[in-house]
């Protein structure tokens, strides 16, 4: 085993000479540098050369072998496997001792039958079929998860759910107060944007005063809950998926199960409660910030006084609008908890699986949010709420 | 082959102001199977982290051949680290890569071999550790012992001059542990690899060790260095004898238990 300098490595060569002794025996002579950095004839070529002949034995020997590393035994292993397949005797006794013992070591444990996996080519149809089957499985998994979650909620309502209070407070802290800065920024800006877009249209009719109605109604009923929920799904849903996924990789979830503690109660419930408690509060705060953003635009750019703005809002928004937004935010909280926790609990066993779980959690929750928001808005519209 | 490969000089290891071990002095020769032993929590794994360059010493020096590892340039340090292979306690395989990809990673990064040759070497390394045919498995799909052997195959991918093992037999059944010991010995014999093992498995210590250092957690320093069999036969330190006899004491010093 010699490590040579990189300067001289470029032109190192390992030679293999194939010599037929007679019609059934053949010798392979190894010489030169058998190093990873050396140029060596591909083993497939040598094997192809052997293929046509009816051989009974091969003698491998070395002559003027300067240096070798793993390259030589791995080359020989290929030849040995070929010989095994063709029932040819391979004589390695003329090789250096080290090579022989490594080769013996490598062949000591025969390949376990059935261990090797064949890689099958998949066709487009197969892929489509697989994704349909996966979709069905996925939906089943979701249903099972929701079912378990309802059972756990029932246990919780009877006051028998096992989880640590301190966990709940940590989650509440994470979801609520820690989310303040980003929620402030986004909702203020969304309020501003709404006001600007609306004001340009309304100004054409000289109806700038209705900016207040537009911003207030839009924010309280739609944008407040939805923007808060989207921020939370990126902030909290993804975090839940990553936390639970890593716990899954470390067998922590198994550990809970064997202690007789339901992971659904211990891990999912406090997270969901934290979201359900905090989301409506954050939404209210987001509503306030959005309306404030609208006020900034109205006052500075469109000559509306703060009093006018305030009066207009109190006329436009009543408690029902507010309750609609409030109700939506609770629904969104549950959906984010379901998406995040389910993806985390179903996470695979590798580092990339945790990343996939976090990604899937965000994608899922945004889909759930938008779909449920559409449905809720439609229902409200039909019921004239 | 009695030239020093790794020399540890006045090494003090500390986490912040909390000293783990101080004044360590010992030499690991070329071709040694060197055992780092001592009770739980005495800093064995920390010493290993210092040797493989993951943690810098609070004081003192580690020499690779003549090169002072911690005073060398970054470039030289990377060169040294490329010549060593490490088997971590839990295998530390990359969970999102298959076994073949795990082993091929260093080969692909640091050699000019083409994909076909890399595949051949990967197959050979896996065969060496008794995992022929498991190329396409993910680490999560094989048992703990197999993960450990796959980790060894990866550590050996670049034919390192020094192999470090962190608790190689932990979590293995006695027979597998023995097979791993045999593998270590034959590697040492055929390739001349220097091997450093952190362990407190007595069977392994006596079966493979040719040199060792004994760390003590109470006095926070090393008590002895040398061949473990010799240490057992010649040492007069009750702490060493107790450790090497599982607390039962040596025949000529039977009362040793309870001294500490």
XYZ file of C-alpha atoms in Angstrom:
645
model
C 0.000 0.000 0.000
C 1.850 3.011 -1.103
C 0.482 6.462 -1.614
C 2.439 8.104 -4.355
C 2.681 11.790 -4.985
C -0.023 13.326 -7.069
C 2.551 14.716 -9.494
C 3.581 11.307 -10.791
C 0.132 9.734 -10.629
C -1.016 10.831 -14.048
C 1.108 8.397 -16.032
C 0.953 5.302 -13.843
C -0.154 2.158 -15.628
C -1.269 -1.232 -14.389
C -0.759 -4.042 -16.899
C -2.603 -7.287 -17.260
C -1.294 -9.865 -19.713
C -3.541 -12.721 -20.809
C -1.603 -15.788 -21.890
C -3.069 -19.081 -23.014
C -0.994 -21.980 -21.671
C -2.996 -24.598 -23.513
C -6.588 -24.940 -24.649
C -8.022 -25.225 -21.146
C -5.682 -23.226 -18.952
C -4.786 -19.591 -19.112
C -2.645 -17.276 -17.055
C -3.252 -13.667 -16.085
C -0.132 -11.732 -15.243
C -0.412 -8.540 -13.230
C 2.388 -6.008 -13.350
C 3.035 -2.310 -12.871
C 1.025 0.022 -10.691
C -2.388 -1.206 -9.632
C -3.540 2.013 -8.039
C -6.769 3.984 -8.124
C -4.982 6.694 -10.044
C -3.481 4.349 -12.642
C -4.721 3.590 -16.138
C -5.912 0.007 -16.232
C -7.627 -2.061 -18.897
C -11.337 -2.410 -18.036
C -12.126 -5.774 -16.498
C -15.077 -6.235 -18.867
C -12.676 -6.338 -21.826
C -10.607 -9.064 -20.193
C -13.693 -11.062 -19.314
C -15.006 -10.691 -22.858
C -11.724 -12.077 -24.120
C -12.059 -15.087 -21.826
C -15.661 -15.618 -22.781
C -15.196 -17.433 -26.074
C -12.850 -20.083 -24.698
C -13.662 -23.333 -22.986
C -11.458 -22.865 -19.967
C -11.029 -25.087 -16.980
C -8.521 -23.153 -14.942
C -7.000 -19.699 -14.706
C -3.752 -18.923 -12.950
C -3.413 -15.397 -11.624
C 0.127 -14.309 -10.884
C 2.087 -11.151 -10.354
C 5.314 -10.167 -11.988
C 7.075 -6.894 -11.237
C 4.048 -5.588 -9.360
C 5.160 -2.159 -8.139
C 2.323 -1.037 -5.943
C -1.302 -1.884 -5.405
C -4.335 -0.721 -3.483
C -8.031 -1.682 -3.454
C -8.032 -1.568 -7.247
C -6.285 -4.944 -7.545
C -8.447 -7.002 -5.176
C -11.626 -5.433 -6.565
C -10.467 -6.342 -10.094
C -9.664 -9.867 -8.989
C -12.998 -10.180 -7.238
C -14.740 -9.513 -10.540
C -12.638 -12.214 -12.205
C -13.277 -14.619 -9.341
C -17.030 -14.090 -9.611
C -16.835 -14.721 -13.341
C -14.895 -17.939 -12.713
C -17.448 -19.058 -10.114
C -20.218 -18.533 -12.615
C -18.448 -20.542 -15.331
C -17.061 -23.167 -12.970
C -13.477 -22.346 -13.783
C -10.718 -23.024 -11.252
C -8.962 -19.824 -10.192
C -5.488 -20.230 -8.764
C -4.344 -17.170 -6.814
C -1.442 -18.748 -4.936
C 1.141 -16.841 -6.976
C -0.191 -13.455 -5.958
C 1.226 -11.438 -3.039
C 0.043 -12.664 0.363
C -1.862 -9.494 1.148
C -3.895 -9.700 -2.056
C -4.700 -13.350 -1.416
C -5.893 -12.790 2.126
C -8.015 -9.794 1.169
C -9.550 -11.754 -1.665
C -10.297 -14.632 0.696
C -11.816 -12.224 3.181
C -14.021 -10.704 0.495
C -15.219 -14.124 -0.594
C -15.615 -15.519 2.923
C -19.244 -14.468 3.249
C -21.072 -15.568 0.133
C -23.644 -13.202 -1.267
C -26.937 -13.760 0.481
C -29.426 -15.146 -1.992
C -32.211 -12.738 -2.745
C -30.338 -9.810 -1.274
C -29.559 -8.152 -4.568
C -32.288 -5.998 -5.998
C -33.122 -5.926 -9.624
C -33.879 -2.520 -10.961
C -36.844 -2.657 -13.218
C -37.541 -0.050 -15.848
C -40.813 1.685 -15.114
C -43.092 2.735 -17.923
C -45.300 5.811 -18.010
C -48.427 3.726 -17.463
C -46.819 2.091 -14.449
C -45.926 5.478 -13.003
C -49.471 6.724 -13.471
C -50.813 3.571 -11.874
C -48.421 3.897 -8.963
C -49.356 7.500 -8.323
C -53.051 6.633 -8.330
C -52.448 3.802 -5.880
C -50.320 6.126 -3.736
C -53.031 8.782 -3.822
C -55.558 6.246 -2.562
C -53.178 5.108 0.193
C -52.442 8.715 1.061
C -56.115 9.547 1.418
C -56.652 6.454 3.531
C -53.763 7.522 5.735
C -55.323 10.946 6.109
C -58.677 9.458 7.067
C -57.047 7.155 9.637
C -55.111 10.096 11.051
C -58.232 12.254 11.324
C -60.065 9.368 12.964
C -57.320 8.872 15.542
C -57.230 12.588 16.121
C -60.965 12.714 16.816
C -60.595 9.857 19.293
C -57.727 11.666 20.980
C -59.789 14.864 21.124
C -62.573 12.948 22.806
C -60.070 11.663 25.395
C -58.883 15.220 25.805
C -62.394 16.519 26.373
C -62.943 13.939 29.093
C -59.757 15.287 30.639
C -57.862 12.011 30.288
C -55.372 12.915 27.593
C -51.738 12.559 28.623
C -49.443 15.401 27.686
C -47.186 17.791 29.521
C -48.628 21.186 30.284
C -45.226 22.788 29.860
C -45.086 21.485 26.268
C -48.395 23.173 25.567
C -47.105 26.508 26.852
C -43.927 26.200 24.797
C -45.998 25.558 21.672
C -48.293 28.472 22.507
C -45.239 30.697 22.849
C -43.874 29.422 19.519
C -47.121 29.821 17.634
C -48.359 33.079 19.162
C -45.931 35.708 20.404
C -43.035 34.465 18.277
C -45.169 34.856 15.171
C -45.999 38.504 15.896
C -43.315 40.234 13.798
C -43.961 38.357 10.565
C -47.746 38.579 10.967
C -47.495 42.332 11.612
C -45.395 42.927 8.548
C -47.400 40.811 6.133
C -50.845 41.969 7.218
C -49.856 45.626 7.290
C -48.548 45.322 3.740
C -51.564 43.345 2.529
C -53.790 46.090 3.981
C -51.747 48.685 2.126
C -51.958 46.780 -1.146
C -55.706 46.226 -0.839
C -56.208 49.936 -0.190
C -54.080 51.014 -3.143
C -55.618 48.619 -5.632
C -59.143 49.472 -4.520
C -58.556 53.204 -4.236
C -57.417 53.588 -7.843
C -60.690 52.077 -9.051
C -62.902 53.858 -6.526
C -61.239 57.207 -7.234
C -62.636 57.064 -10.765
C -66.101 57.424 -9.258
C -64.978 59.821 -6.556
C -65.808 57.146 -4.018
C -62.501 57.035 -2.158
C -64.287 56.926 1.156
C -65.284 53.336 0.382
C -61.643 52.283 0.627
C -62.405 51.843 4.308
C -65.258 49.413 3.562
C -63.191 47.485 1.072
C -60.165 47.111 3.308
C -62.083 46.384 6.475
C -64.461 43.825 4.985
C -61.788 42.189 2.853
C -59.390 41.918 5.743
C -61.809 40.788 8.429
C -63.626 38.209 6.341
C -60.892 36.919 4.014
C -57.382 38.245 3.997
C -56.787 38.334 7.752
C -57.572 34.676 8.413
C -56.098 33.432 5.135
C -52.808 35.333 5.289
C -52.305 34.418 8.936
C -53.007 30.783 8.120
C -50.570 30.752 5.213
C -47.871 32.327 7.367
C -48.572 29.781 10.095
C -48.472 26.836 7.711
C -45.004 27.880 6.585
C -43.819 28.787 10.060
C -45.491 26.251 12.287
C -46.863 23.466 10.068
C -43.439 22.828 8.554
C -41.813 22.969 11.993
C -44.285 20.401 13.358
C -43.607 18.064 10.449
C -39.838 18.381 10.927
C -40.036 17.908 14.708
C -42.230 14.828 14.527
C -40.309 13.477 11.538
C -36.999 13.685 13.394
C -38.595 12.061 16.429
C -39.755 9.288 14.133
C -36.244 8.814 12.721
C -34.835 8.600 16.270
C -37.477 6.030 17.316
C -38.799 8.515 19.881
C -42.358 7.949 18.722
C -41.882 4.195 19.138
C -40.523 4.867 22.620
C -43.704 6.750 23.534
C -45.885 3.962 22.183
C -44.051 1.310 24.207
C -44.462 3.447 27.330
C -48.158 3.213 26.693
C -48.457 6.898 25.858
C -50.426 7.683 22.756
C -48.293 9.867 20.460
C -51.534 11.329 19.204
C -52.331 12.662 22.701
C -48.798 13.466 23.751
C -47.444 15.042 20.579
C -50.331 16.047 18.336
C -52.869 17.352 20.865
C -50.745 20.080 22.478
C -49.645 21.277 19.049
C -53.204 21.413 17.792
C -54.486 23.135 20.931
C -51.738 25.722 20.693
C -52.732 26.474 17.095
C -56.463 26.583 17.886
C -55.891 28.966 20.801
C -53.437 31.244 19.068
C -54.685 31.431 15.486
C -57.880 33.443 16.249
C -55.869 35.872 18.367
C -53.235 36.262 15.676
C -56.015 36.701 13.113
C -57.598 39.488 15.148
C -54.235 41.143 15.377
C -53.729 40.675 11.624
C -57.155 42.268 10.995
C -56.136 45.265 13.065
C -52.812 45.602 11.245
C -54.492 45.267 7.836
C -57.013 47.978 8.655
C -54.184 50.121 9.933
C -52.373 49.628 6.621
C -55.511 50.751 4.783
C -55.743 53.788 7.035
C -52.182 54.781 6.235
C -52.954 54.834 2.522
C -56.312 56.574 2.879
C -54.977 59.295 5.122
C -51.740 59.978 3.338
C -52.722 59.583 -0.313
C -56.492 60.069 -0.579
C -57.351 62.840 1.822
C -59.598 60.894 4.153
C -59.433 61.782 7.820
C -58.953 59.166 10.495
C -62.418 59.893 11.921
C -64.069 59.393 8.537
C -62.162 56.158 8.079
C -63.196 54.949 11.521
C -66.851 55.849 11.083
C -66.971 54.146 7.695
C -65.518 50.955 9.170
C -67.969 50.820 12.045
C -70.797 51.105 9.519
C -69.339 48.475 7.172
C -68.210 45.749 9.545
C -70.501 44.152 12.063
C -70.005 41.336 14.512
C -71.124 38.704 11.989
C -68.265 39.547 9.618
C -65.922 39.353 12.505
C -67.275 35.964 13.598
C -66.931 34.595 10.063
C -63.229 35.434 10.125
C -62.913 34.059 13.628
C -64.571 30.771 12.659
C -62.380 30.437 9.578
C -59.236 30.890 11.618
C -60.224 28.034 13.943
C -60.875 25.760 10.963
C -57.534 26.762 9.444
C -55.742 26.041 12.732
C -57.087 22.488 12.771
C -56.172 21.967 9.116
C -52.590 23.203 9.606
C -52.202 20.941 12.638
C -53.526 17.962 10.662
C -51.251 18.577 7.671
C -48.111 19.217 9.731
C -48.536 16.460 12.289
C -49.678 13.807 9.833
C -46.728 14.330 7.510
C -44.370 14.278 10.489
C -45.808 11.088 11.964
C -45.721 9.310 8.586
C -42.140 10.411 7.913
C -39.578 7.943 6.528
C -36.313 6.958 8.150
C -33.841 9.279 6.506
C -32.676 12.861 6.594
C -34.216 13.624 3.214
C -37.504 12.085 4.346
C -37.702 14.757 7.059
C -37.255 17.430 4.400
C -39.900 15.781 2.230
C -42.276 15.685 5.191
C -41.812 19.409 5.862
C -42.354 20.233 2.184
C -45.427 18.025 1.938
C -46.828 19.549 5.128
C -46.688 23.068 3.707
C -48.077 22.027 0.322
C -50.876 20.040 1.952
C -51.862 22.770 4.350
C -51.968 25.457 1.670
C -54.202 23.238 -0.464
C -56.456 22.497 2.523
C -56.579 26.202 3.404
C -57.522 27.468 -0.014
C -60.061 24.721 -0.675
C -61.728 25.078 2.722
C -61.750 28.865 2.414
C -63.540 28.615 -0.930
C -66.087 26.223 0.497
C -66.679 28.382 3.579
C -67.059 31.533 1.504
C -69.520 29.778 -0.769
C -71.573 28.583 2.202
C -71.576 32.054 3.751
C -72.702 33.492 0.448
C -75.588 31.033 0.136
C -76.695 31.583 3.707
C -76.414 35.379 3.242
C -74.163 35.686 6.241
C 7.427 -0.836 11.658
C 8.157 0.836 14.947
C 8.141 4.404 13.798
C 5.648 6.720 15.477
C 2.560 7.409 13.374
C 0.647 9.593 15.803
C 2.286 11.333 18.728
C 0.247 12.985 21.447
C 2.160 15.548 23.450
C 0.997 17.200 26.701
C -2.556 17.136 25.418
C -5.192 18.779 27.604
C -8.786 18.438 26.533
C -11.501 20.693 27.854
C -15.002 21.858 27.097
C -14.743 25.529 27.954
C -13.190 25.653 31.404
C -14.256 22.097 32.247
C -11.172 19.910 31.852
C -11.830 16.355 30.658
C -8.257 15.015 30.619
C -4.897 16.698 31.084
C -1.237 15.964 30.284
C -1.723 13.066 27.905
C 1.507 11.764 26.392
C 1.622 8.676 24.231
C 2.721 7.387 20.848
C 0.902 5.263 18.310
C 3.314 3.382 16.036
C 2.827 2.405 12.404
C 0.854 -0.834 12.253
C -0.322 -0.687 15.869
C -3.736 -1.717 16.999
C -4.060 0.977 19.602
C -6.767 0.802 22.234
C -8.128 3.853 24.021
C -9.727 2.470 27.165
C -11.173 3.656 30.408
C -14.468 3.752 32.267
C -17.579 5.449 30.966
C -17.333 9.224 30.820
C -13.555 9.411 31.109
C -13.164 11.173 27.774
C -12.345 8.330 25.385
C -14.559 9.574 22.611
C -13.383 13.129 23.243
C -9.804 11.981 22.776
C -10.863 10.363 19.512
C -12.441 13.627 18.379
C -9.131 15.358 19.058
C -7.204 12.744 17.099
C -9.409 12.958 14.028
C -9.431 16.737 14.017
C -13.028 17.413 15.008
C -12.072 19.270 18.173
C -9.034 21.387 18.881
C -7.011 20.813 22.051
C -7.065 23.248 24.946
C -3.327 22.756 25.268
C -0.681 20.480 23.759
C -0.222 18.946 20.382
C -1.046 16.015 18.141
C 1.578 15.015 15.562
C 0.863 12.965 12.464
C 4.271 11.533 11.566
C 6.247 14.757 12.033
C 3.452 17.167 11.224
C 1.846 19.068 14.080
C -1.818 18.735 13.198
C -3.130 21.826 14.962
C -0.320 24.123 13.868
C -0.445 23.013 10.242
C -2.088 25.005 7.490
C -5.729 24.279 6.738
C -4.658 22.672 3.452
C -2.235 20.267 5.139
C -4.831 19.410 7.748
C -7.303 18.407 5.046
C -4.571 16.266 3.468
C -4.036 14.473 6.777
C -7.748 13.996 7.334
C -8.094 12.454 3.902
C -5.622 9.744 4.916
C -7.727 8.622 7.845
C -10.966 6.700 7.983
C -13.407 6.808 10.862
C -16.102 4.357 11.878
C -18.531 6.243 14.098
C -20.394 4.595 16.907
C -23.715 4.344 15.094
C -22.248 3.987 11.621
C -23.122 7.578 10.624
C -24.154 6.452 7.159
C -25.920 9.078 5.086
C -29.519 8.020 5.499
C -30.726 9.306 2.163
C -28.067 7.444 0.146
C -27.881 3.720 -0.578
C -24.939 1.734 0.769
C -23.268 1.839 -2.646
C -23.720 5.608 -2.865
C -22.384 6.034 0.666
C -19.161 4.226 -0.193
C -18.888 5.722 -3.660
C -19.111 9.270 -2.276
C -15.451 9.656 -1.194
C -14.285 7.660 -4.216
C -16.150 9.955 -6.565
C -14.923 13.097 -4.822
C -11.260 12.269 -4.434
C -10.325 9.961 -7.310
C -10.554 10.101 -11.090
C -12.085 6.662 -11.403
C -15.006 6.199 -13.756
C -18.392 5.036 -12.516
C -17.768 1.426 -13.545
C -14.507 1.119 -11.609
C -16.068 2.805 -8.591
C -18.898 0.279 -8.699
C -16.328 -2.553 -8.744
C -14.459 -1.141 -5.765
C -17.723 -0.579 -3.896
C -18.705 -4.209 -4.527
C -15.307 -5.352 -3.277
C -15.463 -3.214 -0.113
C -18.944 -4.473 0.668
C -17.782 -8.046 0.103
C -14.864 -7.436 2.491
C -17.257 -6.596 5.296
C -19.590 -9.453 4.367
C -22.311 -7.389 2.725
C -22.009 -8.571 -0.876
C -25.136 -7.770 -2.842
C -26.467 -5.096 -0.477
C -25.498 -2.187 -2.750
C -28.995 -0.868 -3.320
C -30.203 -0.928 0.269
C -30.782 2.190 2.338
C -29.228 2.290 5.810
C -32.666 2.212 7.437
C -33.421 -1.109 5.717
C -30.586 -3.124 7.250
C -29.814 -4.187 10.803
C -27.625 -2.262 13.237
C -24.727 -4.674 12.889
C -24.915 -4.429 9.120
C -24.983 -0.642 9.335
C -21.827 -0.770 11.368
C -20.102 -2.999 8.822
C -21.285 -0.760 6.003
C -19.837 2.171 7.938
C -16.539 0.287 8.040
C -16.686 -0.259 4.287
C -17.147 3.475 3.829
C -14.328 4.281 6.244
C -12.071 1.993 4.174
C -13.172 3.386 0.830
C -9.999 5.388 0.216
C -7.607 2.793 1.685
C -6.764 4.982 4.687
C -3.458 4.743 6.509
C -5.169 5.062 9.857
C -8.565 3.703 10.783
C -10.381 4.984 13.866
C -13.132 2.981 15.507
C -15.517 4.425 18.064
C -16.911 1.534 20.115
C -16.932 -0.933 17.209
C -18.506 -3.796 19.135
C -21.190 -1.785 20.925
C -24.560 -3.148 19.929
C -23.169 -6.207 18.187
C -23.750 -9.817 19.210
C -20.638 -11.658 20.466
C -20.089 -13.528 17.214
C -20.415 -10.431 15.050
C -18.143 -8.548 17.435
C -15.591 -11.321 17.075
C -15.851 -11.224 13.273
C -15.291 -7.497 13.348
C -12.210 -8.037 15.531
C -10.907 -10.595 13.025
C -11.479 -8.132 10.225
C -9.549 -5.461 12.108
C -6.634 -7.823 12.679
C -6.471 -8.985 9.078
C -6.656 -5.424 7.796
C -3.838 -4.472 10.075
C -1.791 -7.466 8.949
C -2.369 -7.266 5.194
C -2.539 -3.563 4.587
C -0.319 -2.341 7.402
C -3.094 0.012 8.468
C -2.665 1.682 11.831
C -5.788 1.146 13.869
C -7.082 3.161 16.813
C -10.003 1.696 18.726
C -12.069 3.276 21.480
C -13.592 0.466 23.493
C -14.220 -0.988 26.904
C -14.927 -4.518 25.679
C -12.337 -6.583 27.547
C -12.485 -9.474 25.090
C -11.646 -7.159 22.208
C -8.999 -5.301 24.149
C -6.986 -8.445 24.774
C -7.744 -10.069 21.413
C -6.590 -7.271 19.155
C -4.719 -4.625 21.136
C -0.975 -4.281 20.682
C -0.749 -0.952 22.456
C -3.089 1.108 24.562
C -3.679 4.090 26.777
C -5.718 3.936 29.954
C -7.689 7.073 30.846
C -9.009 7.672 34.335
C -11.920 9.987 35.031
C -11.119 10.724 38.694
C -7.541 11.884 38.320
C -8.398 13.307 34.872
C -5.294 11.970 33.232
C -3.839 8.782 31.752
C -2.643 6.112 34.163
C -0.631 3.957 31.789
C 0.224 3.205 28.214
C 1.449 -0.030 26.651
C 0.334 -3.482 25.552
C -2.883 -4.296 27.447
C -1.740 -7.847 28.285
C 1.451 -6.432 29.721
C -0.476 -3.784 31.625
C -2.540 -6.488 33.258
C 0.500 -8.576 34.115
C 2.780 -5.830 35.333
C 0.749 -2.885 36.535
C 0.518 -2.179 40.205
C -2.226 0.351 39.896
C -5.393 -1.094 41.434
C -7.598 1.010 39.142
C -6.096 -0.565 36.013
C -6.227 -4.087 37.386
C -9.792 -3.672 38.462
C -10.781 -2.431 35.014
C -8.935 -5.173 33.140
C -10.371 -7.955 35.320
C -13.937 -6.655 35.531
C -13.370 -5.780 39.175
C -12.362 -9.297 40.171
C -8.702 -8.635 40.812
C -5.595 -10.459 39.657
C -4.601 -13.827 41.123
C -1.638 -12.374 43.018
C -3.590 -9.332 44.173
C -7.009 -10.695 45.011
C -7.984 -7.981 47.463
C -7.933 -5.278 44.962
C -11.696 -4.859 44.864
C -12.827 -2.136 47.178
C -9.561 -0.242 47.187
C -11.052 2.678 45.353
